[in-house]
């Protein structure tokens, strides 16, 4: 079992298993507006902040991990 924080994403593994992982995820995407230093990004359309909620399932093979995620914005 673990809690993992990667950037703005939090994942909670609910399984007590050697390889399998399963649990909910929460992700925050900050707003994007024209108040940036990069002129290319400033031309992109503005986006509101949003919170995504979903889940994940995965298996850890040791050298690599296979994972699938699904979420709702």
PDB file of N, CA and C in Angstrom, residues 1 5 9 17-19 24 27 31-32 34 36 38 44-45 47-48 50-51 55-56 60-61 63 65 69-70 72-73:
ATOM      1  N   UNK A   1       0.839  -1.177   0.000  1.00  0.00           N
ATOM      2  CA  UNK A   1       0.000   0.000   0.000  1.00  0.00           C
ATOM      3  C   UNK A   1       0.881   1.237   0.000  1.00  0.00           C
ATOM      4  N   UNK A   5       2.670  10.914  -4.863  1.00  0.00           N
ATOM      5  CA  UNK A   5       2.447  12.271  -5.353  1.00  0.00           C
ATOM      6  C   UNK A   5       3.410  12.519  -6.505  1.00  0.00           C
ATOM      7  N   UNK A   9      -0.675  15.188  -9.258  1.00  0.00           N
ATOM      8  CA  UNK A   9      -1.476  13.963  -9.195  1.00  0.00           C
ATOM      9  C   UNK A   9      -1.183  13.179  -7.922  1.00  0.00           C
ATOM     10  N   UNK A  17      -0.391  -6.049  -2.063  1.00  0.00           N
ATOM     11  CA  UNK A  17       0.030  -7.096  -2.980  1.00  0.00           C
ATOM     12  C   UNK A  17       1.455  -6.823  -3.441  1.00  0.00           C
ATOM     13  N   UNK A  18       2.186  -7.859  -3.769  1.00  0.00           N
ATOM     14  CA  UNK A  18       3.547  -7.719  -4.273  1.00  0.00           C
ATOM     15  C   UNK A  18       3.576  -7.048  -5.641  1.00  0.00           C
ATOM     16  N   UNK A  19       2.659  -7.390  -6.532  1.00  0.00           N
ATOM     17  CA  UNK A  19       2.695  -6.865  -7.891  1.00  0.00           C
ATOM     18  C   UNK A  19       1.527  -5.981  -8.273  1.00  0.00           C
ATOM     19  N   UNK A  24      -7.786   4.824  -6.183  1.00  0.00           N
ATOM     20  CA  UNK A  24      -8.264   6.089  -6.738  1.00  0.00           C
ATOM     21  C   UNK A  24      -7.118   7.054  -7.028  1.00  0.00           C
ATOM     22  N   UNK A  27      -6.271  14.463  -9.633  1.00  0.00           N
ATOM     23  CA  UNK A  27      -5.318  15.286 -10.364  1.00  0.00           C
ATOM     24  C   UNK A  27      -5.859  16.700 -10.496  1.00  0.00           C
ATOM     25  N   UNK A  31      -5.139  26.563 -14.222  1.00  0.00           N
ATOM     26  CA  UNK A  31      -5.633  27.326 -15.375  1.00  0.00           C
ATOM     27  C   UNK A  31      -4.473  27.769 -16.261  1.00  0.00           C
ATOM     28  N   UNK A  32      -4.828  28.010 -17.511  1.00  0.00           N
ATOM     29  CA  UNK A  32      -3.856  28.546 -18.466  1.00  0.00           C
ATOM     30  C   UNK A  32      -4.453  29.818 -19.050  1.00  0.00           C
ATOM     31  N   UNK A  34      -3.204  34.073 -20.662  1.00  0.00           N
ATOM     32  CA  UNK A  34      -2.173  34.758 -21.435  1.00  0.00           C
ATOM     33  C   UNK A  34      -1.106  35.416 -20.567  1.00  0.00           C
ATOM     34  N   UNK A  36       1.744  34.716 -19.274  1.00  0.00           N
ATOM     35  CA  UNK A  36       2.948  33.881 -19.278  1.00  0.00           C
ATOM     36  C   UNK A  36       4.059  34.604 -20.042  1.00  0.00           C
ATOM     37  N   UNK A  38       6.201  33.054 -22.210  1.00  0.00           N
ATOM     38  CA  UNK A  38       6.421  32.442 -23.520  1.00  0.00           C
ATOM     39  C   UNK A  38       5.366  32.946 -24.513  1.00  0.00           C
ATOM     40  N   UNK A  44      -2.097  30.535 -26.987  1.00  0.00           N
ATOM     41  CA  UNK A  44      -3.020  29.393 -26.848  1.00  0.00           C
ATOM     42  C   UNK A  44      -4.291  29.844 -26.145  1.00  0.00           C
ATOM     43  N   UNK A  45      -5.369  29.129 -26.401  1.00  0.00           N
ATOM     44  CA  UNK A  45      -6.639  29.527 -25.782  1.00  0.00           C
ATOM     45  C   UNK A  45      -6.597  29.295 -24.280  1.00  0.00           C
ATOM     46  N   UNK A  47      -7.629  28.189 -20.538  1.00  0.00           N
ATOM     47  CA  UNK A  47      -8.340  27.056 -19.951  1.00  0.00           C
ATOM     48  C   UNK A  47      -8.556  27.323 -18.470  1.00  0.00           C
ATOM     49  N   UNK A  48      -9.726  26.943 -17.972  1.00  0.00           N
ATOM     50  CA  UNK A  48     -10.004  27.048 -16.544  1.00  0.00           C
ATOM     51  C   UNK A  48      -9.284  25.938 -15.789  1.00  0.00           C
ATOM     52  N   UNK A  50      -9.088  22.763 -13.392  1.00  0.00           N
ATOM     53  CA  UNK A  50     -10.008  21.634 -13.244  1.00  0.00           C
ATOM     54  C   UNK A  50      -9.406  20.560 -12.358  1.00  0.00           C
ATOM     55  N   UNK A  51     -10.295  19.779 -11.774  1.00  0.00           N
ATOM     56  CA  UNK A  51      -9.912  18.653 -10.932  1.00  0.00           C
ATOM     57  C   UNK A  51     -10.417  17.392 -11.612  1.00  0.00           C
ATOM     58  N   UNK A  55      -9.378   6.461 -11.333  1.00  0.00           N
ATOM     59  CA  UNK A  55      -8.741   5.324 -10.698  1.00  0.00           C
ATOM     60  C   UNK A  55      -7.669   4.736 -11.590  1.00  0.00           C
ATOM     61  N   UNK A  56      -6.936   3.813 -11.031  1.00  0.00           N
ATOM     62  CA  UNK A  56      -5.868   3.153 -11.781  1.00  0.00           C
ATOM     63  C   UNK A  56      -5.779   1.692 -11.375  1.00  0.00           C
ATOM     64  N   UNK A  60       3.296  -4.405 -11.256  1.00  0.00           N
ATOM     65  CA  UNK A  60       4.725  -4.098 -11.193  1.00  0.00           C
ATOM     66  C   UNK A  60       5.511  -5.376 -11.469  1.00  0.00           C
ATOM     67  N   UNK A  61       6.244  -5.376 -12.588  1.00  0.00           N
ATOM     68  CA  UNK A  61       7.027  -6.544 -12.982  1.00  0.00           C
ATOM     69  C   UNK A  61       8.447  -6.500 -12.438  1.00  0.00           C
ATOM     70  N   UNK A  63      11.276  -4.704 -13.175  1.00  0.00           N
ATOM     71  CA  UNK A  63      12.042  -3.808 -14.038  1.00  0.00           C
ATOM     72  C   UNK A  63      11.154  -2.735 -14.671  1.00  0.00           C
ATOM     73  N   UNK A  65       6.677  -1.260 -14.977  1.00  0.00           N
ATOM     74  CA  UNK A  65       5.310  -1.327 -14.453  1.00  0.00           C
ATOM     75  C   UNK A  65       4.327  -1.031 -15.587  1.00  0.00           C
ATOM     76  N   UNK A  69      -5.164   3.949 -16.532  1.00  0.00           N
ATOM     77  CA  UNK A  69      -5.874   4.956 -15.742  1.00  0.00           C
ATOM     78  C   UNK A  69      -7.162   5.344 -16.451  1.00  0.00           C
ATOM     79  N   UNK A  70      -8.167   5.704 -15.687  1.00  0.00           N
ATOM     80  CA  UNK A  70      -9.409   6.261 -16.213  1.00  0.00           C
ATOM     81  C   UNK A  70      -9.843   7.352 -15.280  1.00  0.00           C
ATOM     82  N   UNK A  72     -12.432  11.250 -14.731  1.00  0.00           N
ATOM     83  CA  UNK A  72     -13.532  12.132 -15.100  1.00  0.00           C
ATOM     84  C   UNK A  72     -13.156  13.559 -14.750  1.00  0.00           C
ATOM     85  N   UNK A  73     -13.359  14.472 -15.688  1.00  0.00           N
ATOM     86  CA  UNK A  73     -13.068  15.896 -15.453  1.00  0.00           C
ATOM     87  C   UNK A  73     -14.322  16.622 -15.087  1.00  0.00           C
TER      88      UNK A  73
END
